[in-house]
Amino acid sequence: MARGADRSDSTVMKTTSAPTAHGFGKNQSYRQAENLEERVKPRKDFLTRRSFLGKSLAVGAGTIGVGLLTGPRTAEARGGLTPPDAALLRFAAAAEILEADFWIQYNELGGVQDDEVPGGTGNADYTEAIEVLDEDMPIYIHDNTDDEITHHTFLNAYLVSKGAAPVDLEPFRTLPGSTATGSSGKLRLTNLTQLTIDTSWWTRYRIDDHNPDLDPNFTFPQAVPTLGVNQHTAIPRTDADTSDPNFLQAIANTAAFHFPTIEQGGNSLYPSMALRATSAEVLRILISIGPTETMHFQTWSDKAGNAPPLTAVDPVTGVSVTFPDLEVDDETLNKSLIMPEPCPFLDPSLPICSIIRPTQTSGVAMRTLQFLTDMGLFTGQSPAFFALMTQLAQDADHTRHGRRR
């Protein structure tokens, strides 16, 4: 259908999230390790990824080996990618594959069902709860899903076109998803049923005297504090989750805040990585995809404000969640203020400016990975998955463009 038409227990680290200045979520506790970087020692040789990337890495393994011995100018003269640029695009591709995976789950249950995003059959009760926020929510979910699929498809195809290895996460598609009506029942890469959502981005974009890049120790208040503790499901796990209208609306509200929480991460990730690109074409890719994440973020931040105030208790876990009324006069919480408020930028002595925040490049890939992990998105994933994602993040974070940091 054309756009615009109607249309368990984990073996991974157990984390809780607290708001951080960077807005990626700061880990407080782990089940298996203190942090992701302890899973893989920094800067392992690129060849260690062969056991994880499987066939896709085999396609480009020779290219990677050559790239490590080839200077940036030589690689570009051959029409290829420098190893740093390839590392940036590989991390972006991995992030987009993961993003597409959970958006597909949302679309199967609450989005438009068509040939553009096939798989599910829709869940009428969940869709109705989603539509309480906006009657066009199924269209928005569908189009956001389609966007993420095109992003990772393009990035991997571009890598291959330049003789570089693409990213293949299919070996890690092992997580069970929803069994509710509408779900395809396919195995997943991501987990939407045990989320701990940091909603401090809400106030970070409304407060005009703090910037996480300049005030790393400032704590931005949460829009929905109870989402930031314990674990919450953003999709009906089974048909039983659709039997209580109040709890089902809480599930839909959780999804409504998860959408912009994810997209604001990409909103910062792309410009941060673009500052490290060495070629004009890779820079063009990053600054062309990045703004679409910003468009998603603003759309979803607007819809999240429409989440009806309520309190509900998960009948399975006993966890309670409360969604406050955000139609308030307080400018740090007011749901109508979806345009980024100006804030300090680069130097506090300069006038405030409306910007994307944060955009500090140092460690951005690892912070993004930690943010997603703390959220519970990878609950149930294997140590091998974390090893691969950590390596991809470290490779991206070790890139440099001149003196930029």
PDB file of N, CA and C in Angstrom, residues 66-86 276-280 399-402:
ATOM      1  N   VAL A  66      42.777  -6.587   3.304  1.00  0.00           N
ATOM      2  CA  VAL A  66      43.492  -5.639   2.472  1.00  0.00           C
ATOM      3  C   VAL A  66      43.365  -4.238   3.034  1.00  0.00           C
ATOM      4  N   GLY A  67      42.143  -3.917   3.507  1.00  0.00           N
ATOM      5  CA  GLY A  67      41.895  -2.575   4.019  1.00  0.00           C
ATOM      6  C   GLY A  67      42.782  -2.226   5.194  1.00  0.00           C
ATOM      7  N   LEU A  68      43.110  -3.213   5.994  1.00  0.00           N
ATOM      8  CA  LEU A  68      43.948  -2.936   7.156  1.00  0.00           C
ATOM      9  C   LEU A  68      45.365  -2.569   6.755  1.00  0.00           C
ATOM     10  N   LEU A  69      45.762  -2.969   5.567  1.00  0.00           N
ATOM     11  CA  LEU A  69      47.121  -2.693   5.110  1.00  0.00           C
ATOM     12  C   LEU A  69      47.166  -1.561   4.101  1.00  0.00           C
ATOM     13  N   THR A  70      45.996  -0.979   3.806  1.00  0.00           N
ATOM     14  CA  THR A  70      45.918   0.038   2.768  1.00  0.00           C
ATOM     15  C   THR A  70      45.621   1.395   3.367  1.00  0.00           C
ATOM     16  N   GLY A  71      46.326   2.398   2.940  1.00  0.00           N
ATOM     17  CA  GLY A  71      46.085   3.748   3.438  1.00  0.00           C
ATOM     18  C   GLY A  71      44.771   4.281   2.932  1.00  0.00           C
ATOM     19  N   PRO A  72      44.182   5.286   3.636  1.00  0.00           N
ATOM     20  CA  PRO A  72      42.898   5.850   3.252  1.00  0.00           C
ATOM     21  C   PRO A  72      42.868   6.346   1.818  1.00  0.00           C
ATOM     22  N   ARG A  73      43.918   7.031   1.358  1.00  0.00           N
ATOM     23  CA  ARG A  73      43.896   7.580   0.005  1.00  0.00           C
ATOM     24  C   ARG A  73      43.905   6.471  -1.039  1.00  0.00           C
ATOM     25  N   THR A  74      44.670   5.391  -0.776  1.00  0.00           N
ATOM     26  CA  THR A  74      44.717   4.281  -1.720  1.00  0.00           C
ATOM     27  C   THR A  74      43.367   3.599  -1.816  1.00  0.00           C
ATOM     28  N   ALA A  75      42.734   3.380  -0.650  1.00  0.00           N
ATOM     29  CA  ALA A  75      41.434   2.723  -0.642  1.00  0.00           C
ATOM     30  C   ALA A  75      40.402   3.542  -1.393  1.00  0.00           C
ATOM     31  N   GLU A  76      40.398   4.850  -1.179  1.00  0.00           N
ATOM     32  CA  GLU A  76      39.425   5.704  -1.847  1.00  0.00           C
ATOM     33  C   GLU A  76      39.704   5.792  -3.342  1.00  0.00           C
ATOM     34  N   ALA A  77      40.980   5.769  -3.714  1.00  0.00           N
ATOM     35  CA  ALA A  77      41.332   5.835  -5.131  1.00  0.00           C
ATOM     36  C   ALA A  77      40.812   4.615  -5.875  1.00  0.00           C
ATOM     37  N   ARG A  78      40.712   3.493  -5.181  1.00  0.00           N
ATOM     38  CA  ARG A  78      40.190   2.274  -5.789  1.00  0.00           C
ATOM     39  C   ARG A  78      38.660   2.248  -5.784  1.00  0.00           C
ATOM     40  N   GLY A  79      38.052   3.282  -5.249  1.00  0.00           N
ATOM     41  CA  GLY A  79      36.603   3.315  -5.169  1.00  0.00           C
ATOM     42  C   GLY A  79      36.062   2.563  -3.973  1.00  0.00           C
ATOM     43  N   GLY A  80      36.945   2.176  -3.048  1.00  0.00           N
ATOM     44  CA  GLY A  80      36.512   1.438  -1.872  1.00  0.00           C
ATOM     45  C   GLY A  80      36.311   2.343  -0.686  1.00  0.00           C
ATOM     46  N   LEU A  81      36.231   1.717   0.485  1.00  0.00           N
ATOM     47  CA  LEU A  81      36.053   2.442   1.733  1.00  0.00           C
ATOM     48  C   LEU A  81      37.296   2.327   2.580  1.00  0.00           C
ATOM     49  N   THR A  82      37.606   3.366   3.322  1.00  0.00           N
ATOM     50  CA  THR A  82      38.661   3.245   4.311  1.00  0.00           C
ATOM     51  C   THR A  82      38.122   2.379   5.450  1.00  0.00           C
ATOM     52  N   PRO A  83      38.977   1.677   6.173  1.00  0.00           N
ATOM     53  CA  PRO A  83      38.492   0.878   7.314  1.00  0.00           C
ATOM     54  C   PRO A  83      37.679   1.695   8.315  1.00  0.00           C
ATOM     55  N   PRO A  84      38.066   2.949   8.644  1.00  0.00           N
ATOM     56  CA  PRO A  84      37.238   3.724   9.572  1.00  0.00           C
ATOM     57  C   PRO A  84      35.834   3.984   9.040  1.00  0.00           C
ATOM     58  N   ASP A  85      35.723   4.358   7.769  1.00  0.00           N
ATOM     59  CA  ASP A  85      34.398   4.618   7.215  1.00  0.00           C
ATOM     60  C   ASP A  85      33.557   3.343   7.172  1.00  0.00           C
ATOM     61  N   ALA A  86      34.185   2.234   6.820  1.00  0.00           N
ATOM     62  CA  ALA A  86      33.459   0.961   6.814  1.00  0.00           C
ATOM     63  C   ALA A  86      32.971   0.616   8.213  1.00  0.00           C
ATOM     64  N   ARG A 276      33.009  11.855  12.309  1.00  0.00           N
ATOM     65  CA  ARG A 276      34.185  10.992  12.213  1.00  0.00           C
ATOM     66  C   ARG A 276      34.408  10.438  10.813  1.00  0.00           C
ATOM     67  N   ALA A 277      33.503  10.717   9.883  1.00  0.00           N
ATOM     68  CA  ALA A 277      33.636  10.186   8.528  1.00  0.00           C
ATOM     69  C   ALA A 277      34.840  10.802   7.824  1.00  0.00           C
ATOM     70  N   THR A 278      35.515   9.988   7.009  1.00  0.00           N
ATOM     71  CA  THR A 278      36.700  10.483   6.294  1.00  0.00           C
ATOM     72  C   THR A 278      36.415  10.800   4.838  1.00  0.00           C
ATOM     73  N   SER A 279      35.321  10.260   4.281  1.00  0.00           N
ATOM     74  CA  SER A 279      35.013  10.548   2.880  1.00  0.00           C
ATOM     75  C   SER A 279      33.730  11.357   2.784  1.00  0.00           C
ATOM     76  N   ALA A 280      33.641  12.176   1.741  1.00  0.00           N
ATOM     77  CA  ALA A 280      32.468  13.017   1.550  1.00  0.00           C
ATOM     78  C   ALA A 280      31.221  12.164   1.328  1.00  0.00           C
ATOM     79  N   THR A 399      37.351   5.314  15.162  1.00  0.00           N
ATOM     80  CA  THR A 399      37.600   6.083  13.947  1.00  0.00           C
ATOM     81  C   THR A 399      37.883   7.533  14.296  1.00  0.00           C
ATOM     82  N   ARG A 400      38.629   8.205  13.425  1.00  0.00           N
ATOM     83  CA  ARG A 400      38.977   9.608  13.631  1.00  0.00           C
ATOM     84  C   ARG A 400      38.904  10.339  12.290  1.00  0.00           C
ATOM     85  N   HIS A 401      38.532  11.584  12.325  1.00  0.00           N
ATOM     86  CA  HIS A 401      38.583  12.432  11.142  1.00  0.00           C
ATOM     87  C   HIS A 401      39.412  13.653  11.495  1.00  0.00           C
ATOM     88  N   GLY A 402      40.654  13.637  11.068  1.00  0.00           N
ATOM     89  CA  GLY A 402      41.550  14.738  11.400  1.00  0.00           C
ATOM     90  C   GLY A 402      41.706  14.851  12.904  1.00  0.00           C
TER      91      GLY A 402
END
